[in-house]
Amino acid sequence: MRFNVLGPLEIFSGDIPIGISGHNRRATLGFLLLHANNVVATSRLLQAVWAGDAPQTARKILHNAIADLRGVLAAAGPGAPDLLTRAPGYLLRIDPRQVDLYRFHELVEHGRAELTARSFDTAAATLREALALWRGPALADLVESGIRWPELLTVQNAKLAAIEDCMEAELAGGRHHEVIGELEAIAEAEPLRERLAGQLMLALYRCGRQADALTAYRRTRTALVDSLGLDPSRDLQALERAILNHDASLALPAPRGETSPELASIARLEFPVVPRPSVTLERKRISAMLVRADPDPGTDDPEDLGDLHDEQSEVVHTEARRFGGSVRGSIGSTWLVVFGVPRTGEHDAVNAVRTGLALRDRLDRAHATVTTGDALVSLSGRRAPEVSGGLLETGLRLLARTPAGEVRVCAATRAATGHAFEFTVSGESARVDGTLVSTEPGAGQLIGRDRELGKLHGLLEEVRRWQRAHLVAILGEPGIGKSRLLAEFGRSAQELREPVRVVRARGGEPLAVFAELVRSCAGIDTGGSFGAMAAQLAETVHRLVGSGPPAAWVAAHLRTLVWEPGSAALAESVLCCRALLEAAAASAPLVVLLDDLHLAGEPVHRFVEDLAQRLPLLVVTAGKPEPAHRDTTTMTLEPLSDAATTRLLGTLTGQPSRRYERLVPRIGGNPRIATEYARVLRQETPGATPSPAWLAAATRWAVCAAPAVPPAVHAMLAAQLDSLAPAEKAVVQDAAVLDDPFTPEAVAALGGSDPSDVVKPLEALARRDLLRAHRRLADGIRVEYSFRSPLLREVARSQLPRRVLAEKQARAGDWVTPEEASSCS
């Protein structure tokens, strides 16, 4: 059988078409095909078929539609897919090759691989074969009946990305004359696709139509400004400048095996091709949240229980996504949500507890547990990570002893989250009382940053005096104190004699960032009642923006943005947030503090730069990327001096500073690491006591220079390692087995690779300041490396499974340097 969704829905058995009548049946089959081989909850199917306006008998109608579809598939004979009932809904088990959408994805993947390999002709042919599968908009017949599924927009965007890849291959092959008409038509239909615009500009320029290329740029810029209030990206602006300057690299296509910088820039705008890593085993510290929602004792009808399970499952998945977890499965009314897989986050344990509290509040008769510890994780680019270890058993035993309405955690979770919650300890576990103090462990004291704080105040004074914007990018390694400096500057700026308005936000999803800026500008207390918060927002808009239809329009969109960000439109949110901040800047100097800017998307970066073009304000950001503005200051925070670190430890612990001199080299001048060591040494975790083994290891600093790594520091460094490319991470784990200093040859010997394969990853790690490069003269220039931090080495080595670590240690013992080999001979 064949199923075609790239156009009107079509089903064939061989060459014979099979008719399926009725909107409900066709919509149900279409939605299941879009999610082939994945369980689709009944509640999602109901919402998809009836778009949120389902009749009271919708569930029965859906069951009848499923039964009819099963009959059609059974009549088709061998080779037909299976439509199975799988909690919490249905699963269409089908060979992906039977669905044109999956054949399209497969061909596009092959085409991109050929494009990466510089086989431009073959790549173009493969991508055109993929695009030929389309017969119109996906599920066009259902779209005509009013269906508006987000999945259809995703499929359409995949088609546009394939078109862009195809155009890139054609341009790289020198066929700009042949594709220019096609590019003009597509770019006109999709005026906001910057990559298409860049490809059209390049094709027009190569055809000798420089003026038309510049007109295409202006048309794109106008569309972006009018629709989103944003300027084109830096890459597209750079291409315009290259066309204006008749840059020689644009004149002809690059020879086979090469790509001009401008064409490479266009290719980077979207969908870079990333090679899939091989399967690897890794020890990871994760948090597992188990939640059980017991049904009403009087509910025993299977259909009622099924409906309840569907609703509960939807809530679990929603809350898990909100806090960054992944639902790994369910048994009856018990669900498992895992945090820290595949990538470690600094706040995995905190987010797991927050998820448990949210589900306790949203589900009737719910109770939850959170356990934290090491697990063995199988990582692969081709399937979901597999997790094994004793966390689940520990969590199930704890869940059995947890009453309804409570969230309990193990001792390790309590130690990792004591800065964020208050607990009532009972034996080896603790009940969470739900008071969230902070998600940032140990802000600590601001010591050794007087110069940087004074510089920020000086720049604020310049903004006030000259009435022009200034952007400051604060950079530095994780834990170095960027967030603390931002917070202290914001606090001290508000205490100045002359009034200053300070608004704050933290990087994340663009709409969430804009909503946080609005709440901060309006001074909304999120702990207040909804009515009080709404009144505060309305009063702020009236006071700053004024009254009348424009102000009412701004207020309406800001209400949606603040309380229903999922329903807010990005373009209107950008305009309204900008209008509010512009009005605020007119009444007092404005300081915008954006922490973790690297976690925010391109719309936030453009918003900041656009704001600086319009207003006299000071924008201070922590984390990359650096803002692009004529008045920009980059401030890189260096590690604290040994004296400042010693003073910080003494301040935090209340003990004489000289007691911690042996601990200072391990801290490396990082305030966050110092704070965490001080927290555990003082047993400051509220309601929790570190394990005796940890305390025994941590207090051996007086006679030994290697106390244990505090849990929060381990999470911070593990998150840093998980952000590396797979090749870089493998190299740093191999290097962690060796003593400092080590050579590329030694690292290659441990990984069983050629030394030339590890040179580039080592250089990249040195540029990231994870490793330090040392050059010494020995029969020429020889490069050796060492770890910047001994803690980073310990965390990297701890990620290796014991068997793998033993094998690498054996190789390290057998390996000899080239000098030793030559001396032996």
Short mmCIF file of C-alpha atoms in Angstrom, two decimals, residues 282-715:
data_model
loop_
_atom_site.label_atom_id
_atom_site.label_comp_id
_atom_site.label_asym_id
_atom_site.label_seq_id
_atom_site.Cartn_x
_atom_site.Cartn_y
_atom_site.Cartn_z
CA GLU A 282 28.23 7.47 29.17
CA ARG A 283 27.75 7.81 32.88
CA LYS A 284 25.51 10.81 33.53
CA ARG A 285 24.06 12.34 36.66
CA ILE A 286 20.32 12.60 36.03
CA SER A 287 17.11 13.24 37.93
CA ALA A 288 14.05 10.99 37.59
CA MET A 289 10.57 12.21 38.56
CA LEU A 290 7.83 9.63 39.16
CA VAL A 291 4.25 10.80 39.53
CA ARG A 292 1.14 8.78 40.25
CA ALA A 293 -2.42 10.13 40.04
CA ASP A 294 -4.84 7.69 41.67
CA PRO A 295 -8.31 7.60 40.09
CA ASP A 296 -11.46 8.24 42.11
CA PRO A 297 -12.31 5.02 44.02
CA GLY A 298 -15.80 5.15 42.51
CA THR A 299 -14.51 5.18 38.92
CA ASP A 300 -14.21 1.67 37.49
CA ASP A 301 -15.73 1.94 34.00
CA PRO A 302 -12.93 1.25 31.46
CA GLU A 303 -14.02 4.05 29.11
CA ASP A 304 -14.12 6.58 31.95
CA LEU A 305 -10.69 5.42 33.12
CA GLY A 306 -9.38 5.69 29.57
CA ASP A 307 -10.66 9.25 29.24
CA LEU A 308 -9.12 10.16 32.59
CA HIS A 309 -5.78 8.62 31.61
CA ASP A 310 -5.73 10.61 28.35
CA GLU A 311 -6.31 13.87 30.20
CA GLN A 312 -3.71 13.09 32.84
CA SER A 313 -1.14 12.06 30.23
CA GLU A 314 -1.61 15.34 28.36
CA VAL A 315 -0.99 17.28 31.59
CA VAL A 316 2.16 15.23 32.36
CA HIS A 317 3.61 15.79 28.89
CA THR A 318 2.81 19.52 29.03
CA GLU A 319 4.50 20.09 32.39
CA ALA A 320 7.49 17.92 31.45
CA ARG A 321 8.07 19.99 28.31
CA ARG A 322 7.66 23.23 30.26
CA PHE A 323 10.51 22.34 32.64
CA GLY A 324 12.78 20.63 30.11
CA GLY A 325 12.13 16.96 30.93
CA SER A 326 11.23 14.03 28.70
CA VAL A 327 8.47 11.51 29.45
CA ARG A 328 10.06 8.06 29.20
CA GLY A 329 6.92 5.99 29.68
CA SER A 330 3.97 5.12 31.88
CA ILE A 331 2.49 2.12 33.66
CA GLY A 332 -1.18 2.63 34.45
CA SER A 333 -1.49 5.97 36.19
CA THR A 334 2.25 6.27 36.95
CA TRP A 335 4.56 8.29 34.68
CA LEU A 336 8.35 8.58 34.53
CA VAL A 337 9.94 11.91 33.51
CA VAL A 338 13.73 12.12 33.10
CA PHE A 339 15.91 15.25 33.32
CA GLY A 340 19.51 15.47 32.08
CA VAL A 341 19.18 13.20 29.06
CA PRO A 342 20.60 13.57 26.46
CA ARG A 343 22.12 16.85 27.71
CA THR A 344 22.84 17.80 31.28
CA GLY A 345 21.36 21.07 32.50
CA GLU A 346 22.61 23.06 35.48
CA HIS A 347 19.16 22.96 37.10
CA ASP A 348 17.98 19.43 36.24
CA ALA A 349 17.22 18.46 39.83
CA VAL A 350 15.45 21.77 40.53
CA ASN A 351 13.35 21.43 37.38
CA ALA A 352 12.44 17.86 38.27
CA VAL A 353 11.13 19.00 41.67
CA ARG A 354 9.28 21.91 40.07
CA THR A 355 7.63 19.46 37.66
CA GLY A 356 6.56 17.24 40.55
CA LEU A 357 5.06 20.20 42.41
CA ALA A 358 3.22 21.40 39.29
CA LEU A 359 1.74 17.94 38.66
CA ARG A 360 0.77 17.57 42.31
CA ASP A 361 -1.23 20.79 41.97
CA ARG A 362 -2.80 19.98 38.59
CA LEU A 363 -3.73 16.31 39.04
CA ASP A 364 -6.24 14.99 41.56
CA ARG A 365 -4.86 12.69 44.28
CA ALA A 366 -1.35 12.95 42.84
CA HIS A 367 1.93 12.23 44.63
CA ALA A 368 5.44 12.36 43.20
CA THR A 369 9.06 11.55 43.96
CA VAL A 370 12.38 12.79 42.59
CA THR A 371 15.58 10.76 42.73
CA THR A 372 18.99 11.96 41.56
CA GLY A 373 22.11 9.94 40.86
CA ASP A 374 24.37 8.36 38.26
CA ALA A 375 22.92 6.35 35.38
CA LEU A 376 24.37 4.63 32.34
CA VAL A 377 23.06 6.32 29.20
CA SER A 378 23.29 5.01 25.64
CA LEU A 379 23.49 7.99 23.27
CA SER A 380 22.77 7.70 19.55
CA GLY A 381 21.69 10.06 16.81
CA ARG A 382 19.30 7.46 15.41
CA ARG A 383 17.10 6.63 18.38
CA ALA A 384 16.08 7.96 21.76
CA PRO A 385 18.68 7.65 24.54
CA GLU A 386 18.41 4.54 26.72
CA VAL A 387 18.82 4.90 30.49
CA SER A 388 19.71 2.16 32.95
CA GLY A 389 20.49 2.26 36.66
CA GLY A 390 18.88 2.01 40.07
CA LEU A 391 17.15 5.40 40.16
CA LEU A 392 13.80 4.01 38.99
CA GLU A 393 13.71 1.29 41.66
CA THR A 394 14.65 3.81 44.34
CA GLY A 395 11.94 6.17 43.11
CA LEU A 396 9.27 3.44 43.06
CA ARG A 397 10.07 2.41 46.64
CA LEU A 398 9.89 6.04 47.73
CA LEU A 399 6.65 6.61 45.78
CA ALA A 400 4.99 3.72 47.61
CA ARG A 401 5.65 5.54 50.91
CA THR A 402 4.57 8.99 49.69
CA PRO A 403 0.99 10.04 50.59
CA ALA A 404 -1.26 11.74 48.04
CA GLY A 405 -0.67 15.47 47.80
CA GLU A 406 3.04 15.25 48.64
CA VAL A 407 6.32 15.38 46.73
CA ARG A 408 9.26 13.57 48.30
CA VAL A 409 12.91 13.53 47.25
CA CYS A 410 15.96 11.39 48.00
CA ALA A 411 18.99 12.69 49.90
CA ALA A 412 20.95 13.43 46.71
CA THR A 413 18.10 15.49 45.27
CA ARG A 414 17.73 17.34 48.56
CA ALA A 415 21.45 18.21 48.55
CA ALA A 416 21.22 19.45 44.95
CA THR A 417 18.09 21.56 45.47
CA GLY A 418 18.41 22.82 49.04
CA HIS A 419 19.09 26.33 47.72
CA ALA A 420 15.70 26.36 45.99
CA PHE A 421 13.21 24.62 48.31
CA GLU A 422 12.36 24.11 51.93
CA PHE A 423 12.10 20.53 53.15
CA THR A 424 10.78 18.52 56.05
CA VAL A 425 13.26 15.69 56.54
CA SER A 426 12.00 12.21 57.41
CA GLY A 427 14.64 9.49 57.50
CA GLU A 428 16.55 9.28 54.22
CA SER A 429 13.92 11.22 52.27
CA ALA A 430 12.34 14.64 52.63
CA ARG A 431 8.98 16.22 51.86
CA VAL A 432 9.07 19.31 49.64
CA ASP A 433 7.16 22.14 51.25
CA GLY A 434 6.97 23.97 47.94
CA THR A 435 8.72 27.23 48.80
CA LEU A 436 10.88 28.13 45.82
CA VAL A 437 13.61 30.43 47.08
CA SER A 438 15.76 30.67 43.96
CA THR A 439 16.83 28.59 40.98
CA GLU A 440 20.38 29.94 41.20
CA PRO A 441 22.49 28.07 43.74
CA GLY A 442 24.62 30.36 45.85
CA ALA A 443 24.76 33.80 44.33
CA GLY A 444 27.53 34.46 46.83
CA GLN A 445 29.33 37.67 47.60
CA LEU A 446 30.41 40.17 44.94
CA ILE A 447 34.11 40.29 45.74
CA GLY A 448 36.84 41.45 43.41
CA ARG A 449 34.52 43.13 40.88
CA ASP A 450 34.69 46.77 42.00
CA ARG A 451 36.42 47.86 38.80
CA GLU A 452 33.80 46.26 36.53
CA LEU A 453 30.92 47.64 38.61
CA GLY A 454 32.42 51.14 38.46
CA LYS A 455 32.83 50.88 34.70
CA LEU A 456 29.13 50.02 34.28
CA HIS A 457 28.10 53.04 36.37
CA GLY A 458 30.40 55.22 34.26
CA LEU A 459 28.74 54.01 31.06
CA LEU A 460 25.29 54.68 32.57
CA GLU A 461 26.38 58.25 33.30
CA GLU A 462 27.53 58.64 29.66
CA VAL A 463 24.14 57.41 28.41
CA ARG A 464 22.39 59.90 30.69
CA ARG A 465 24.68 62.78 29.62
CA TRP A 466 24.85 62.20 25.84
CA GLN A 467 21.36 60.70 25.40
CA ARG A 468 22.53 57.84 23.20
CA ALA A 469 22.50 54.09 23.58
CA HIS A 470 25.38 51.94 24.74
CA LEU A 471 25.53 48.14 24.72
CA VAL A 472 27.69 46.11 27.09
CA ALA A 473 28.39 42.39 26.63
CA ILE A 474 29.68 40.65 29.76
CA LEU A 475 31.51 37.45 28.87
CA GLY A 476 33.25 34.76 30.86
CA GLU A 477 33.24 31.08 31.77
CA PRO A 478 30.21 29.55 33.57
CA GLY A 479 30.11 30.50 37.25
CA ILE A 480 32.55 33.40 36.88
CA GLY A 481 29.98 35.88 38.21
CA LYS A 482 28.23 37.40 35.16
CA SER A 483 24.74 37.03 36.62
CA ARG A 484 25.88 38.28 40.03
CA LEU A 485 27.45 41.38 38.47
CA LEU A 486 24.24 42.08 36.52
CA ALA A 487 22.13 41.74 39.66
CA GLU A 488 24.41 43.97 41.74
CA PHE A 489 24.54 46.63 39.03
CA GLY A 490 20.75 46.62 38.71
CA ARG A 491 20.34 46.96 42.46
CA SER A 492 22.87 49.77 42.80
CA ALA A 493 21.49 51.63 39.74
CA GLN A 494 18.06 51.78 41.34
CA GLU A 495 19.56 53.32 44.47
CA LEU A 496 21.02 56.33 42.62
CA ARG A 497 19.71 59.80 43.44
CA GLU A 498 18.46 60.43 39.93
CA PRO A 499 15.74 57.93 39.00
CA VAL A 500 16.66 55.03 36.71
CA ARG A 501 14.24 52.43 35.39
CA VAL A 502 15.75 48.93 35.36
CA VAL A 503 14.09 46.07 33.47
CA ARG A 504 15.37 42.50 33.59
CA ALA A 505 14.92 39.27 31.68
CA ARG A 506 16.66 35.93 31.28
CA GLY A 507 17.34 34.20 27.97
CA GLY A 508 14.91 31.55 26.77
CA GLU A 509 12.10 31.27 24.25
CA PRO A 510 11.65 34.71 22.58
CA LEU A 511 8.04 35.15 23.70
CA ALA A 512 8.99 34.24 27.28
CA VAL A 513 11.80 36.83 27.22
CA PHE A 514 9.46 39.56 25.93
CA ALA A 515 6.86 38.63 28.57
CA GLU A 516 9.48 38.87 31.33
CA LEU A 517 10.59 42.30 30.07
CA VAL A 518 6.99 43.52 30.20
CA ARG A 519 6.44 42.14 33.73
CA SER A 520 9.67 43.76 34.91
CA CYS A 521 8.84 47.12 33.32
CA ALA A 522 5.38 47.10 34.88
CA GLY A 523 6.65 45.93 38.27
CA ILE A 524 4.25 43.00 38.31
CA ASP A 525 4.51 40.76 41.36
CA THR A 526 3.90 37.25 40.04
CA GLY A 527 2.92 36.13 43.53
CA GLY A 528 -0.13 38.41 43.57
CA SER A 529 -3.66 37.71 42.41
CA PHE A 530 -4.53 37.72 38.75
CA GLY A 531 -6.74 40.78 39.18
CA ALA A 532 -3.98 42.76 40.91
CA MET A 533 -1.44 41.83 38.22
CA ALA A 534 -3.83 42.74 35.39
CA ALA A 535 -4.60 46.07 37.03
CA GLN A 536 -0.89 46.79 37.46
CA LEU A 537 -0.23 46.13 33.77
CA ALA A 538 -3.18 48.27 32.67
CA GLU A 539 -2.10 51.15 34.93
CA THR A 540 1.49 50.98 33.60
CA VAL A 541 0.37 51.04 29.97
CA HIS A 542 -1.99 53.94 30.66
CA ARG A 543 0.70 55.92 32.50
CA LEU A 544 3.50 55.32 29.98
CA VAL A 545 1.79 54.82 26.61
CA GLY A 546 -1.34 56.88 27.21
CA SER A 547 -4.95 56.27 26.25
CA GLY A 548 -6.86 55.90 23.02
CA PRO A 549 -7.10 53.07 20.44
CA PRO A 550 -3.30 52.59 19.96
CA ALA A 551 -2.73 52.28 23.70
CA ALA A 552 -5.70 49.90 24.02
CA TRP A 553 -4.25 47.77 21.19
CA VAL A 554 -0.87 47.63 22.98
CA ALA A 555 -2.50 46.76 26.32
CA ALA A 556 -4.55 43.94 24.78
CA HIS A 557 -1.54 42.33 23.12
CA LEU A 558 0.61 42.70 26.24
CA ARG A 559 -2.07 40.95 28.33
CA THR A 560 -1.96 38.01 25.93
CA LEU A 561 1.84 38.02 25.92
CA VAL A 562 2.13 38.03 29.72
CA TRP A 563 -0.56 35.50 30.61
CA GLU A 564 -0.96 33.42 27.44
CA PRO A 565 2.45 33.55 25.69
CA GLY A 566 1.61 30.43 23.71
CA SER A 567 -1.23 32.33 22.02
CA ALA A 568 0.76 35.51 21.37
CA ALA A 569 2.01 36.43 17.90
CA LEU A 570 5.73 37.20 17.70
CA ALA A 571 5.43 40.24 15.43
CA GLU A 572 2.79 41.98 17.59
CA SER A 573 4.69 41.04 20.76
CA VAL A 574 7.87 42.69 19.44
CA LEU A 575 6.01 45.87 18.49
CA CYS A 576 4.12 46.17 21.78
CA CYS A 577 7.12 45.38 23.98
CA ARG A 578 9.14 47.96 22.07
CA ALA A 579 6.35 50.54 22.42
CA LEU A 580 6.25 50.01 26.20
CA LEU A 581 10.03 50.31 26.63
CA GLU A 582 10.20 53.38 24.36
CA ALA A 583 7.57 55.07 26.51
CA ALA A 584 9.42 54.05 29.67
CA ALA A 585 12.71 55.48 28.34
CA ALA A 586 11.00 58.83 27.72
CA SER A 587 10.29 59.25 31.46
CA ALA A 588 13.64 58.13 32.95
CA PRO A 589 16.97 56.63 31.84
CA LEU A 590 16.40 53.00 30.92
CA VAL A 591 18.69 50.09 31.82
CA VAL A 592 17.92 46.71 30.22
CA LEU A 593 19.62 43.69 31.84
CA LEU A 594 19.52 40.47 29.79
CA ASP A 595 21.07 37.43 31.42
CA ASP A 596 21.91 34.23 29.49
CA LEU A 597 21.52 35.99 26.16
CA HIS A 598 23.03 32.95 24.43
CA LEU A 599 19.85 31.02 25.32
CA ALA A 600 17.61 33.57 23.56
CA GLY A 601 16.77 33.31 19.88
CA GLU A 602 17.59 35.60 16.99
CA PRO A 603 14.37 37.66 17.46
CA VAL A 604 15.62 38.76 20.90
CA HIS A 605 19.09 39.62 19.56
CA ARG A 606 17.56 41.75 16.80
CA PHE A 607 15.14 43.34 19.24
CA VAL A 608 18.03 44.48 21.45
CA GLU A 609 19.98 45.92 18.52
CA ASP A 610 16.88 47.64 17.13
CA LEU A 611 16.10 49.10 20.56
CA ALA A 612 19.57 50.60 20.71
CA GLN A 613 19.00 52.31 17.36
CA ARG A 614 15.92 54.10 18.69
CA LEU A 615 16.45 54.89 22.37
CA PRO A 616 19.01 56.40 24.73
CA LEU A 617 19.47 53.39 27.00
CA LEU A 618 22.08 51.10 28.51
CA VAL A 619 21.76 47.42 27.59
CA VAL A 620 23.88 45.01 29.60
CA THR A 621 23.91 41.38 28.49
CA ALA A 622 25.56 38.30 29.96
CA GLY A 623 26.55 35.52 27.60
CA LYS A 624 27.13 35.50 23.86
CA PRO A 625 26.45 36.68 21.19
CA GLU A 626 27.96 40.13 21.46
CA PRO A 627 25.60 42.92 20.31
CA ALA A 628 26.44 44.64 17.01
CA HIS A 629 26.28 48.39 17.66
CA ARG A 630 28.65 51.30 17.16
CA ASP A 631 28.83 52.00 20.93
CA THR A 632 29.55 48.53 22.29
CA THR A 633 31.78 47.52 25.18
CA THR A 634 32.87 43.92 25.69
CA MET A 635 33.72 43.14 29.30
CA THR A 636 35.35 39.75 29.90
CA LEU A 637 35.35 38.69 33.54
CA GLU A 638 38.66 37.11 34.49
CA PRO A 639 39.03 34.62 37.36
CA LEU A 640 39.40 36.10 40.81
CA SER A 641 42.89 36.38 42.22
CA ASP A 642 43.99 33.81 44.81
CA ALA A 643 43.73 36.51 47.48
CA ALA A 644 40.17 37.43 46.45
CA THR A 645 39.17 33.76 46.31
CA THR A 646 40.59 33.14 49.79
CA ARG A 647 38.75 36.20 51.10
CA LEU A 648 35.50 35.03 49.48
CA LEU A 649 35.80 31.58 51.11
CA GLY A 650 36.43 33.16 54.48
CA THR A 651 33.42 35.47 54.08
CA LEU A 652 31.14 32.62 53.06
CA THR A 653 32.21 30.17 55.75
CA GLY A 654 32.87 32.60 58.59
CA GLN A 655 36.22 30.90 59.17
CA PRO A 656 39.77 32.29 58.93
CA SER A 657 40.76 32.64 55.29
CA ARG A 658 44.11 30.89 55.71
CA ARG A 659 42.32 27.59 56.37
CA TYR A 660 41.35 27.37 52.71
CA GLU A 661 44.62 28.10 50.97
CA ARG A 662 44.98 24.50 49.73
CA LEU A 663 41.47 24.62 48.29
CA VAL A 664 42.07 27.77 46.23
CA PRO A 665 43.90 26.11 43.27
CA ARG A 666 40.95 23.76 42.69
CA ILE A 667 38.51 26.67 42.60
CA GLY A 668 40.45 28.45 39.88
CA GLY A 669 39.10 31.89 40.77
CA ASN A 670 35.49 30.89 39.98
CA PRO A 671 33.02 32.48 42.48
CA ARG A 672 30.29 29.92 41.82
CA ILE A 673 32.64 27.03 42.62
CA ALA A 674 33.85 28.80 45.75
CA THR A 675 30.25 29.34 46.86
CA GLU A 676 29.36 25.67 46.40
CA TYR A 677 32.43 24.45 48.32
CA ALA A 678 31.59 26.87 51.12
CA ARG A 679 27.96 25.71 51.13
CA VAL A 680 28.83 22.09 51.68
CA LEU A 681 31.68 22.76 54.10
CA ARG A 682 29.33 24.84 56.26
CA GLN A 683 26.44 22.38 55.76
CA GLU A 684 24.34 25.36 54.66
CA THR A 685 21.93 23.39 52.50
CA PRO A 686 18.54 24.19 54.16
CA GLY A 687 17.03 21.08 55.66
CA ALA A 688 19.75 18.82 54.27
CA THR A 689 23.02 17.38 55.47
CA PRO A 690 25.67 16.27 52.95
CA SER A 691 26.54 12.61 53.11
CA PRO A 692 29.27 11.66 55.63
CA ALA A 693 31.40 10.32 52.76
CA TRP A 694 31.23 13.66 50.95
CA LEU A 695 32.06 15.63 54.07
CA ALA A 696 34.96 13.33 54.86
CA ALA A 697 36.36 13.82 51.36
CA ALA A 698 35.64 17.55 51.31
CA THR A 699 37.38 18.24 54.61
CA ARG A 700 40.57 16.41 53.64
CA TRP A 701 41.73 19.63 51.91
CA ALA A 702 43.89 20.30 54.93
CA VAL A 703 46.10 17.30 54.05
CA CYS A 704 45.05 16.53 50.48
CA ALA A 705 44.50 18.83 47.50
CA ALA A 706 41.64 16.85 45.97
CA PRO A 707 38.32 17.11 47.84
CA ALA A 708 35.15 15.95 46.08
CA VAL A 709 33.33 17.97 43.44
CA PRO A 710 30.16 19.56 44.91
CA PRO A 711 26.94 18.39 43.16
CA ALA A 712 26.03 21.82 41.77
CA VAL A 713 29.55 22.28 40.36
CA HIS A 714 29.39 18.81 38.81
CA ALA A 715 26.10 19.75 37.10
#
